[in-house]
PDB file of C-alpha atoms in Angstrom:
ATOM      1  CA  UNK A   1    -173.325 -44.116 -91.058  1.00 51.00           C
ATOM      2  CA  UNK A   2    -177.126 -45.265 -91.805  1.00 49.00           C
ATOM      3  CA  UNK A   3    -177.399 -48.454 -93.272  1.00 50.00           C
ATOM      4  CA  UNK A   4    -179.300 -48.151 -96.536  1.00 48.00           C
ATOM      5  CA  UNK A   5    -181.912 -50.270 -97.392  1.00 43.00           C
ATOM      6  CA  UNK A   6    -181.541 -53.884 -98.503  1.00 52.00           C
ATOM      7  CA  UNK A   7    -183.559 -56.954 -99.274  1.00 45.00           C
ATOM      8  CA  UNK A   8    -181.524 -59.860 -98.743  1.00 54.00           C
ATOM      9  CA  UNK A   9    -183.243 -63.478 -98.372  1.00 54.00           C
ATOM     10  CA  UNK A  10    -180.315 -65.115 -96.554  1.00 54.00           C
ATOM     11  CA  UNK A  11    -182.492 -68.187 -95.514  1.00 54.00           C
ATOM     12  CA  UNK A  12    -183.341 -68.708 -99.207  1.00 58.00           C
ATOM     13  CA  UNK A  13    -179.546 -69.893 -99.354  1.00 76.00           C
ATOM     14  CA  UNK A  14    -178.093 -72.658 -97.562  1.00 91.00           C
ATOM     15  CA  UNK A  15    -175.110 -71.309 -94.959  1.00 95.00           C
ATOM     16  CA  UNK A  16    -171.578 -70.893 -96.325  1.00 96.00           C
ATOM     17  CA  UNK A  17    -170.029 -71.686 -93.243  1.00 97.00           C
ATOM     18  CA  UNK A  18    -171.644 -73.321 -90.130  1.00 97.00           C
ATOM     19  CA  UNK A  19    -169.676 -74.070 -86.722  1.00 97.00           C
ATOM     20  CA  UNK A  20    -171.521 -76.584 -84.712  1.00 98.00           C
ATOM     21  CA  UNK A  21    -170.986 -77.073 -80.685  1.00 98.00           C
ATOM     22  CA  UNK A  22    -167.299 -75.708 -81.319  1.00 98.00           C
ATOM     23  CA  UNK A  23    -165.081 -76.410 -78.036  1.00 97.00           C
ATOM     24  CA  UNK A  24    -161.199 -75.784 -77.540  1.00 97.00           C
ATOM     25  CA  UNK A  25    -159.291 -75.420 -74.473  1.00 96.00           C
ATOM     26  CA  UNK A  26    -155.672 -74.383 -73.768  1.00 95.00           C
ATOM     27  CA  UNK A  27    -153.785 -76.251 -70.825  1.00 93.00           C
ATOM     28  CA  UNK A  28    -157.080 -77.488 -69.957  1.00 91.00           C
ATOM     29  CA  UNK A  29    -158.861 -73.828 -69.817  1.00 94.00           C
ATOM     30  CA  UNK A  30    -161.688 -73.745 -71.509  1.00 94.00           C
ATOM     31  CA  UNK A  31    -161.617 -71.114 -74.329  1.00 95.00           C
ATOM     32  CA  UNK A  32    -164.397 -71.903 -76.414  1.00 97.00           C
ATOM     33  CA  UNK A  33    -167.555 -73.815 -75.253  1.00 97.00           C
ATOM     34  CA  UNK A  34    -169.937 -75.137 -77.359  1.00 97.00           C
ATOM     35  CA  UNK A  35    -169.792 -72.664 -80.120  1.00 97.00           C
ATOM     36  CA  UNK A  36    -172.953 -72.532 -82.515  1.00 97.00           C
ATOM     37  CA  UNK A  37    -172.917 -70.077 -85.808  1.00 97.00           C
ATOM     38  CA  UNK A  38    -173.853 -69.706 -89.203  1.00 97.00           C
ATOM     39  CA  UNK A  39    -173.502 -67.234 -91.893  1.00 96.00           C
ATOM     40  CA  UNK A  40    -175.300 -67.301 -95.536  1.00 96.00           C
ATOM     41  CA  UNK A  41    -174.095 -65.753 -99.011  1.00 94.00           C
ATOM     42  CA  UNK A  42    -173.831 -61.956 -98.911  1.00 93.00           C
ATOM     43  CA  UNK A  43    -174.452 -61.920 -95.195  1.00 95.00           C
ATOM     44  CA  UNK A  44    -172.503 -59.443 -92.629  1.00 96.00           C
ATOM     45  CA  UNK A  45    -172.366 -60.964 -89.038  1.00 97.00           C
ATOM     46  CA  UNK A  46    -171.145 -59.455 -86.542  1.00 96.00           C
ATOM     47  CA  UNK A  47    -168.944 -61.111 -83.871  1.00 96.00           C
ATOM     48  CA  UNK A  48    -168.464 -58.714 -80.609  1.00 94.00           C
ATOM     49  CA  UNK A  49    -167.551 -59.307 -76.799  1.00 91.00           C
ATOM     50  CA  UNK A  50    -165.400 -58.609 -73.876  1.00 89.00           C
ATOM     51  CA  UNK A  51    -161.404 -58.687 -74.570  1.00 86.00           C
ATOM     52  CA  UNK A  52    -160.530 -62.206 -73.447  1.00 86.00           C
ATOM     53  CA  UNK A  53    -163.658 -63.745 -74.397  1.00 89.00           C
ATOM     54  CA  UNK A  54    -162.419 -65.948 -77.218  1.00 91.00           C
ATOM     55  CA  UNK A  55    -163.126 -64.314 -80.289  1.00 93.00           C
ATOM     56  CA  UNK A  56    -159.560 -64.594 -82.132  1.00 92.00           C
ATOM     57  CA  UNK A  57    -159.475 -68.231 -80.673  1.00 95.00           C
ATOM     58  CA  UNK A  58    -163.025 -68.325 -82.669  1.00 96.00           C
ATOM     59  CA  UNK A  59    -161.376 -67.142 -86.063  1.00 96.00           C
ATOM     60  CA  UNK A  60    -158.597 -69.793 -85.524  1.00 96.00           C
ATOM     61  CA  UNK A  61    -160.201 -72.436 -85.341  1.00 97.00           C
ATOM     62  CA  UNK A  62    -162.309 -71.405 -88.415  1.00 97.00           C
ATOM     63  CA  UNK A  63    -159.162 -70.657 -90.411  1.00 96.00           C
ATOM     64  CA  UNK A  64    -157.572 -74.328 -89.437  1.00 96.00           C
ATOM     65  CA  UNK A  65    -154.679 -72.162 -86.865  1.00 96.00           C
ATOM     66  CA  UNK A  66    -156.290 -74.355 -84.138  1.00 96.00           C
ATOM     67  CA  UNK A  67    -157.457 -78.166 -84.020  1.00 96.00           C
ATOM     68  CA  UNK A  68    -160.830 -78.333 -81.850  1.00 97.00           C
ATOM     69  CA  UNK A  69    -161.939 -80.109 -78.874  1.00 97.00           C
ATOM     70  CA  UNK A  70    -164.881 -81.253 -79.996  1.00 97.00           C
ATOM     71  CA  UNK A  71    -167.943 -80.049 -82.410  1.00 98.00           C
ATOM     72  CA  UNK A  72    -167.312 -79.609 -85.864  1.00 98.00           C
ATOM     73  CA  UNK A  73    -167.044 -77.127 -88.611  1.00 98.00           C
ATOM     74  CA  UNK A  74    -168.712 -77.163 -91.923  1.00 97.00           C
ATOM     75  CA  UNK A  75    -167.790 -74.701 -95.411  1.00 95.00           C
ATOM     76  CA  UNK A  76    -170.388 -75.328 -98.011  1.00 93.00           C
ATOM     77  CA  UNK A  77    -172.248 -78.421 -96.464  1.00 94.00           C
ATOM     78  CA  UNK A  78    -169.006 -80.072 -96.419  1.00 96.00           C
ATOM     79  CA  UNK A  79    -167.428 -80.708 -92.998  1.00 97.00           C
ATOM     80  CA  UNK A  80    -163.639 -79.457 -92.717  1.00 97.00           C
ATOM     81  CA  UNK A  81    -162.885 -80.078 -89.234  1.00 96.00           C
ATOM     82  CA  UNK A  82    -159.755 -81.893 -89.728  1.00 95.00           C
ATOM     83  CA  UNK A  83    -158.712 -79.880 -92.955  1.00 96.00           C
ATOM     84  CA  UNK A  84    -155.085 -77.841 -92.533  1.00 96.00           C
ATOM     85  CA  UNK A  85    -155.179 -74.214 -93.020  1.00 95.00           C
ATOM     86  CA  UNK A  86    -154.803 -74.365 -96.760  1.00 93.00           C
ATOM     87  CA  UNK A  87    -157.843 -76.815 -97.598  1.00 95.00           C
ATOM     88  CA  UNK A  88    -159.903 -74.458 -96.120  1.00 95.00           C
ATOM     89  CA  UNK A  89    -158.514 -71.236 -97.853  1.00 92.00           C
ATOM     90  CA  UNK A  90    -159.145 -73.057-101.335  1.00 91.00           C
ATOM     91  CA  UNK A  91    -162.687 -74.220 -99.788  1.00 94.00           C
ATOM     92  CA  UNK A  92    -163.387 -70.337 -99.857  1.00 94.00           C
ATOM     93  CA  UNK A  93    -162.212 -69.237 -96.321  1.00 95.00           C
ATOM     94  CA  UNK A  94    -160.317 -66.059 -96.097  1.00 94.00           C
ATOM     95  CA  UNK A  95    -158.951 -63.851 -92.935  1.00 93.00           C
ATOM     96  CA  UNK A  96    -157.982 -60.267 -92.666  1.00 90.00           C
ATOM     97  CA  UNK A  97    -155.896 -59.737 -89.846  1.00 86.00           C
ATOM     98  CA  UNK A  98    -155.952 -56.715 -88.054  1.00 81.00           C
ATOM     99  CA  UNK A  99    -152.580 -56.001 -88.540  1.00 80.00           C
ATOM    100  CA  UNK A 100    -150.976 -54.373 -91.510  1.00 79.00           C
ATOM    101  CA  UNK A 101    -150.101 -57.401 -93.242  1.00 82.00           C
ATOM    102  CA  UNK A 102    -149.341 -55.944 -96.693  1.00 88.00           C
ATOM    103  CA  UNK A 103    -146.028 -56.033 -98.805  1.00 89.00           C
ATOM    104  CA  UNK A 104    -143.222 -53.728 -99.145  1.00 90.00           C
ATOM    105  CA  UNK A 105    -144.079 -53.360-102.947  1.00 95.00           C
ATOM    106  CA  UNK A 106    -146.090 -51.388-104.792  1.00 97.00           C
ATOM    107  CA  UNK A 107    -150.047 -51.889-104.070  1.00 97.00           C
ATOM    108  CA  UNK A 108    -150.217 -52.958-108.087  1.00 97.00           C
ATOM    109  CA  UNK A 109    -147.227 -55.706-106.820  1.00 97.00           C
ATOM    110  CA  UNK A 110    -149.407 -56.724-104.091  1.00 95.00           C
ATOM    111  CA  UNK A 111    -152.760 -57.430-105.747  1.00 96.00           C
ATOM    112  CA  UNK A 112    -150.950 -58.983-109.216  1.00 96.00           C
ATOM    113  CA  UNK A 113    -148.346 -61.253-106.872  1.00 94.00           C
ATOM    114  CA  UNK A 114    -151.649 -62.778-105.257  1.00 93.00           C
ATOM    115  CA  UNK A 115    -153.460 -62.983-108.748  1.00 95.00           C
ATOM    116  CA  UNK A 116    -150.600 -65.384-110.386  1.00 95.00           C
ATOM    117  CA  UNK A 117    -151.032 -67.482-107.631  1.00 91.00           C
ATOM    118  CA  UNK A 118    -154.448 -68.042-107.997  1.00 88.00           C
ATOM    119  CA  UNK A 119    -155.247 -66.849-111.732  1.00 91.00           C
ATOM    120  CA  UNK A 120    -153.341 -68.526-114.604  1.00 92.00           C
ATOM    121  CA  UNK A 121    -154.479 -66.670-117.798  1.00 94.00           C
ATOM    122  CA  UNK A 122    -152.427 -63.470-117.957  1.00 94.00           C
ATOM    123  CA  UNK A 123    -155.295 -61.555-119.321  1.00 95.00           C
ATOM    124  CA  UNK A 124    -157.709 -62.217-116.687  1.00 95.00           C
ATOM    125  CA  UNK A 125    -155.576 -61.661-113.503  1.00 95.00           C
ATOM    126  CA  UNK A 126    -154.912 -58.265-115.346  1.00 95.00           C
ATOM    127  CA  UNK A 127    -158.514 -57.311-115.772  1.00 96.00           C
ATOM    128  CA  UNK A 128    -158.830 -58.522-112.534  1.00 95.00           C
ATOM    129  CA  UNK A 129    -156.304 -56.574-110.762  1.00 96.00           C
ATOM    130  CA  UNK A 130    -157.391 -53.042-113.170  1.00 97.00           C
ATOM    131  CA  UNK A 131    -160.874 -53.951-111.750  1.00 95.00           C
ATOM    132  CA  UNK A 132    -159.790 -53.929-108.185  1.00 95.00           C
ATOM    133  CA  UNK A 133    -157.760 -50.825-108.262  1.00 96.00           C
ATOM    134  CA  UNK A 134    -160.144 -49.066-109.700  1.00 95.00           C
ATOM    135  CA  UNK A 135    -163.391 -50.623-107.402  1.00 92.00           C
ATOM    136  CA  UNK A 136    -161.487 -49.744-104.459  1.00 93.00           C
ATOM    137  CA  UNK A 137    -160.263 -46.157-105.261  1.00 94.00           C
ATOM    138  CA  UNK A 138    -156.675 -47.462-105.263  1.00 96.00           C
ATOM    139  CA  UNK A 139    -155.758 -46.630-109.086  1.00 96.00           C
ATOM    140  CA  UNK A 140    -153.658 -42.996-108.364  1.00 96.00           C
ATOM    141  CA  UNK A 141    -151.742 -44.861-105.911  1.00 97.00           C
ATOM    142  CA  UNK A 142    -150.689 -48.125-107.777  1.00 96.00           C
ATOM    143  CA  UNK A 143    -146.624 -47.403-108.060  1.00 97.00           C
ATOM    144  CA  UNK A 144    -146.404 -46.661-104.502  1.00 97.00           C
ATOM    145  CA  UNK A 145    -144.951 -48.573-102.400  1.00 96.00           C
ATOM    146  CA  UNK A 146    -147.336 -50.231 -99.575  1.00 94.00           C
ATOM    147  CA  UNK A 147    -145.816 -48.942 -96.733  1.00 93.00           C
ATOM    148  CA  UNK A 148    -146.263 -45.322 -97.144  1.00 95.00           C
ATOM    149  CA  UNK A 149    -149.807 -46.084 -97.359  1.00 94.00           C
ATOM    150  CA  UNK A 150    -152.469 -44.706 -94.609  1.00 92.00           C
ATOM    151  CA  UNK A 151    -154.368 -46.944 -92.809  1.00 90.00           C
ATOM    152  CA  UNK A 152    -157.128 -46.209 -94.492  1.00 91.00           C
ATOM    153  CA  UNK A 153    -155.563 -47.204 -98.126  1.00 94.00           C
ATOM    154  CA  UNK A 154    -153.793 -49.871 -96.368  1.00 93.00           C
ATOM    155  CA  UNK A 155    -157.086 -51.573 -95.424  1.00 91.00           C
ATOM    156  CA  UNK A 156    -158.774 -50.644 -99.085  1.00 94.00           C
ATOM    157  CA  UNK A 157    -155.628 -53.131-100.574  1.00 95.00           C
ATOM    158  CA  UNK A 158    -155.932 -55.437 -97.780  1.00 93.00           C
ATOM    159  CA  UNK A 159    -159.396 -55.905 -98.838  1.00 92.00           C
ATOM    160  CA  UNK A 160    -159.315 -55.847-102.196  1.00 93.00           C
ATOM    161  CA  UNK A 161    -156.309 -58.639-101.701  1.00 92.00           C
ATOM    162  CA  UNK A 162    -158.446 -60.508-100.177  1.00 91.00           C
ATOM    163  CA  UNK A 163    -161.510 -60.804-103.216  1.00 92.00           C
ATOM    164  CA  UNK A 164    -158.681 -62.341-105.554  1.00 92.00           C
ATOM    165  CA  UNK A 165    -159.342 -65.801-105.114  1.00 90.00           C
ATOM    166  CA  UNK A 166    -163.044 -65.243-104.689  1.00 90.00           C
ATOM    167  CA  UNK A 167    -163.492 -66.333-100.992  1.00 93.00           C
ATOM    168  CA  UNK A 168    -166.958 -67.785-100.010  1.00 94.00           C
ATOM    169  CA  UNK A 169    -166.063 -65.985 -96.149  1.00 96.00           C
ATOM    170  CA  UNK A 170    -164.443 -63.455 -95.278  1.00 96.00           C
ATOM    171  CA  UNK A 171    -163.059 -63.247 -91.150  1.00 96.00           C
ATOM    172  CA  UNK A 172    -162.283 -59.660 -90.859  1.00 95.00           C
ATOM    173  CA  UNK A 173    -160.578 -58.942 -87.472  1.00 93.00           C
ATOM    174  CA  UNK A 174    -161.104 -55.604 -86.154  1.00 91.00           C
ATOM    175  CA  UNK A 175    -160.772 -53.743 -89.827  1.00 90.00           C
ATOM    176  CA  UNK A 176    -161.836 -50.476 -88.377  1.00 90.00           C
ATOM    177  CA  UNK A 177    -159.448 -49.865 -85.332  1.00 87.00           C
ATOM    178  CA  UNK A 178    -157.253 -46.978 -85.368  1.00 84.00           C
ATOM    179  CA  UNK A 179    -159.478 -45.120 -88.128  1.00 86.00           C
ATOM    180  CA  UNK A 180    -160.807 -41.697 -88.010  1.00 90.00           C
ATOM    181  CA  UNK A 181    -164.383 -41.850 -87.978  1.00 90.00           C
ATOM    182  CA  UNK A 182    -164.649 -40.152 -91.941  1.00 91.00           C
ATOM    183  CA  UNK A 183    -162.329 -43.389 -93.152  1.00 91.00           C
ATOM    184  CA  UNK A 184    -164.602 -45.570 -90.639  1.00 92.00           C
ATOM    185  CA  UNK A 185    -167.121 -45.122 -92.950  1.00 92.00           C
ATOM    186  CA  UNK A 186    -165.626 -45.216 -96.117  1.00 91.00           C
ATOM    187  CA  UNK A 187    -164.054 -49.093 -94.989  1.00 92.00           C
ATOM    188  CA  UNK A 188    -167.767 -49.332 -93.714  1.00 92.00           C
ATOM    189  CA  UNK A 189    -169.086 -48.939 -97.514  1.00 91.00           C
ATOM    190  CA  UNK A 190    -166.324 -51.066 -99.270  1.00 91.00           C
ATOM    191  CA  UNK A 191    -167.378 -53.614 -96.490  1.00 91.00           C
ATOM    192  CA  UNK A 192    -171.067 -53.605 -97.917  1.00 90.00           C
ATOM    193  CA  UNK A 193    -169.712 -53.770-101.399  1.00 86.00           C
ATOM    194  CA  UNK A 194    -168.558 -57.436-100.649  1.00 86.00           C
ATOM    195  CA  UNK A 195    -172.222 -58.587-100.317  1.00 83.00           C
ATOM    196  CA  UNK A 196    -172.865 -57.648-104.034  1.00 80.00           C
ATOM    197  CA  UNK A 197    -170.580 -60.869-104.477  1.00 83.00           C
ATOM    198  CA  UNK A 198    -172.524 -62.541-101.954  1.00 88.00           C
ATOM    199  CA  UNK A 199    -169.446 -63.095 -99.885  1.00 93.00           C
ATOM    200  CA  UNK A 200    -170.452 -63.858 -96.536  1.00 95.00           C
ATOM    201  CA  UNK A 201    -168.284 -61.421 -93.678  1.00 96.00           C
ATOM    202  CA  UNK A 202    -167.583 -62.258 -89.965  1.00 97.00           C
ATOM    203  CA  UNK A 203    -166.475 -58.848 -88.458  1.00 96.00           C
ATOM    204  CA  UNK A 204    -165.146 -58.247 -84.992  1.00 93.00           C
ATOM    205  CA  UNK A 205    -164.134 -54.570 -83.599  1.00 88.00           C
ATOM    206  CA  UNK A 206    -163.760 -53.205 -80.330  1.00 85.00           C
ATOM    207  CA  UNK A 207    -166.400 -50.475 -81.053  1.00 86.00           C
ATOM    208  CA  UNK A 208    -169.576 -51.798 -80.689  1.00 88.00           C
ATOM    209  CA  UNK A 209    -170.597 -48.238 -83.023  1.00 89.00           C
ATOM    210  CA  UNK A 210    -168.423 -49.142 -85.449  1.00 90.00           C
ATOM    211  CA  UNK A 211    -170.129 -52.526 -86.269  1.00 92.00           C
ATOM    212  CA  UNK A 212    -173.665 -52.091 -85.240  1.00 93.00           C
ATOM    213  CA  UNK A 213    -174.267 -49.762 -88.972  1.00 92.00           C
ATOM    214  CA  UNK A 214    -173.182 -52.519 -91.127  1.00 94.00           C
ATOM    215  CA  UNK A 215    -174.442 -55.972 -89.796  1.00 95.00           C
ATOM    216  CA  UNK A 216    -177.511 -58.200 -90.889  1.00 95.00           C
ATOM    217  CA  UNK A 217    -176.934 -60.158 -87.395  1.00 96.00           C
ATOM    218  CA  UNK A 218    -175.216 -60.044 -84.431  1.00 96.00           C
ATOM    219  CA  UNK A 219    -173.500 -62.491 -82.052  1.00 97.00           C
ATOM    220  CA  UNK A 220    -171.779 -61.720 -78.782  1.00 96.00           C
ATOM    221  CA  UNK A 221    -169.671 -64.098 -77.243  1.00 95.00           C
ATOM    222  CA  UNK A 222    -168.716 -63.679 -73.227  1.00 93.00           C
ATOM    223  CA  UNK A 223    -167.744 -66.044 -70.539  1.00 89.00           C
ATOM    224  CA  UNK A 224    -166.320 -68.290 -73.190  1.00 92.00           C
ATOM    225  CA  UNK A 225    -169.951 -68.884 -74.790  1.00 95.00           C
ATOM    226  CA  UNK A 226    -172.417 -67.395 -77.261  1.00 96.00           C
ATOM    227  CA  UNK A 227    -174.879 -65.670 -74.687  1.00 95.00           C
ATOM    228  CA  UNK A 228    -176.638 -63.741 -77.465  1.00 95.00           C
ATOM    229  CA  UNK A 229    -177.402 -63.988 -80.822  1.00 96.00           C
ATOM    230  CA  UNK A 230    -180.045 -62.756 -83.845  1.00 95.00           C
ATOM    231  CA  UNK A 231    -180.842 -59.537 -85.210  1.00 94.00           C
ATOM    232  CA  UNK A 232    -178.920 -56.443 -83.925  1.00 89.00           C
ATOM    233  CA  UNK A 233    -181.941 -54.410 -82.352  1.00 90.00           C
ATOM    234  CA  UNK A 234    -183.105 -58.023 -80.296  1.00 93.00           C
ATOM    235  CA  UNK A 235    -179.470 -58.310 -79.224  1.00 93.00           C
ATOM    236  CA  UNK A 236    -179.582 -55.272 -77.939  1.00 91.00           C
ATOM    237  CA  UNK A 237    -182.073 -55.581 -75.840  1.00 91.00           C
ATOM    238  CA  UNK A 238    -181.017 -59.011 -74.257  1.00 92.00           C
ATOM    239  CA  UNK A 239    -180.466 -58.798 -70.583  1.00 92.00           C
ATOM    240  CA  UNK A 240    -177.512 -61.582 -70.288  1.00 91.00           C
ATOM    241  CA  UNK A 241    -175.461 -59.257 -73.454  1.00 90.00           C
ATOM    242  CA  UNK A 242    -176.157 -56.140 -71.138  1.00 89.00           C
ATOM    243  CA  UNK A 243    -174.933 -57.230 -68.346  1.00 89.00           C
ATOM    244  CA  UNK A 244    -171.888 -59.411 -69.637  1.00 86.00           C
ATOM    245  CA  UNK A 245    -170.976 -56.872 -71.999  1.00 88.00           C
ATOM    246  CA  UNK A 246    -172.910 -53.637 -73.379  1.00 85.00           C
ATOM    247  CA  UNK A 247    -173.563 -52.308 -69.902  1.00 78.00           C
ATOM    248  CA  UNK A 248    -176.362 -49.632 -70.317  1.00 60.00           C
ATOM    249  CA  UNK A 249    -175.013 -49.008 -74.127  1.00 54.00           C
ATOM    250  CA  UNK A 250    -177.705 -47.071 -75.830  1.00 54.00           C
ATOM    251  CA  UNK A 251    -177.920 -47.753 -79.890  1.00 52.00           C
TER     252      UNK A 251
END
């Protein structure tokens, strides 16, 4: 797909989510190593490197799944470090796995179970949920049960799940694996969509083509650092990400 133009003055803002010389180690191997990264309101970053390279051990400790080594980690100016898992969702941080993590009710059951958690007046989380089904193309398939869905409508719910308690970041791991290319670019548009709400995204995905169409920036992680980072085109070009990780890719 061909990115359409968009004017989007990111550094205007102030970042939604900063992660600041970020360290963690496992049995005393180094993992993560003095992590720097930022994203801004209704920015798409993407997050790419070598299998191994410490990308999901990234996300956790983002999420609050892992306690860091050292550095720090800051949502809205406000430093969350030592916050458990479910400070930081209500600070506005919220993960897609890349697994089909939906429930074995309908796909109206799954967004309205996730609004009365988070929504008290009846009458909004309805609007809500009627806004979400019919945003995200899910409306004809409401009474069905989730787990007949494709993966396609599975990751439409999953996403639209997600917007229900209005994150400020969204980690999406690998939401476009295992998709034909024609729904690769349909999950492709509904991920633009979020920056409308100026929901900052973190995407990772094996397919370096899969990413590259939708991102403002792009950081690649490899040998347990970031070795590249900036807009996608100057990435690209960087002789350390070619040689750690796109090889002789051609964009």
């Amino acid at each position: 797909m061909k990115k359409s133009f968009r004017i989007i003055k990111f550094k205007k803002n102030k970042p939604v989510l900063q992660i600041k010389s970020v360290s963690k180690s496992f049995d005393g191997r180094p993992v993560l190593k003095k992590i720097d990264m930022e994203v801004y309101p209704g920015e798409i970053v993407g997050l790419v490197g070598p299998n191994g390279s410490g990308k999901s051990t990234l996300y956790g400790t983002i999420i609050g799944q892992y306690k860091v080594d050292s550095g720090d980690i800051f949502i809205n100016q406000k430093k969350v470090t030592e916050l458990p898992i479910h400070k930081r969702a209500n600070m506005g941080i919220s993960y897609l796995s890349q697994y089909r993590n939906v429930f074995d009710i309908s796909v109206f059951e799954n967004l309205m179970g996730v609004a009365e958690l988070c929504i008290d007046q009846k009458q909004k989380r309805n609007e809500l949920v009627e806004k979400l089904l019919f945003e995200f193309n899910l409306n004809h398939l409401r009474t069905l049960k989730a787990s007949v869905l494709s993966g396609g409508e599975t990751r439409r719910l999953q996403i639209a799940r997600t917007l229900i308690t209005k994150p400020k970041v969204i980690l999406l791991d690998e939401p476009l694996a295992a998709l034909d290319p024609i729904i690769v670019q349909e999950i492709q548009n509904y991920i633009l969509k979020l920056q409308a709400q100026s929901t900052g995204v973190i995407i990772t995905d094996h397919n370096i083509n899969s990413v590259l169409p939708i991102v403002d920036r792009l950081y690649v992680i490899a040998s347990n650092s970031i070795i590249a980072s900036g807009k996608k085109d100057d990435v690209l070009r960087s002789d350390k990400a070619k040689k750690l990780y796109f090889g002789s890719f051609d964009n």
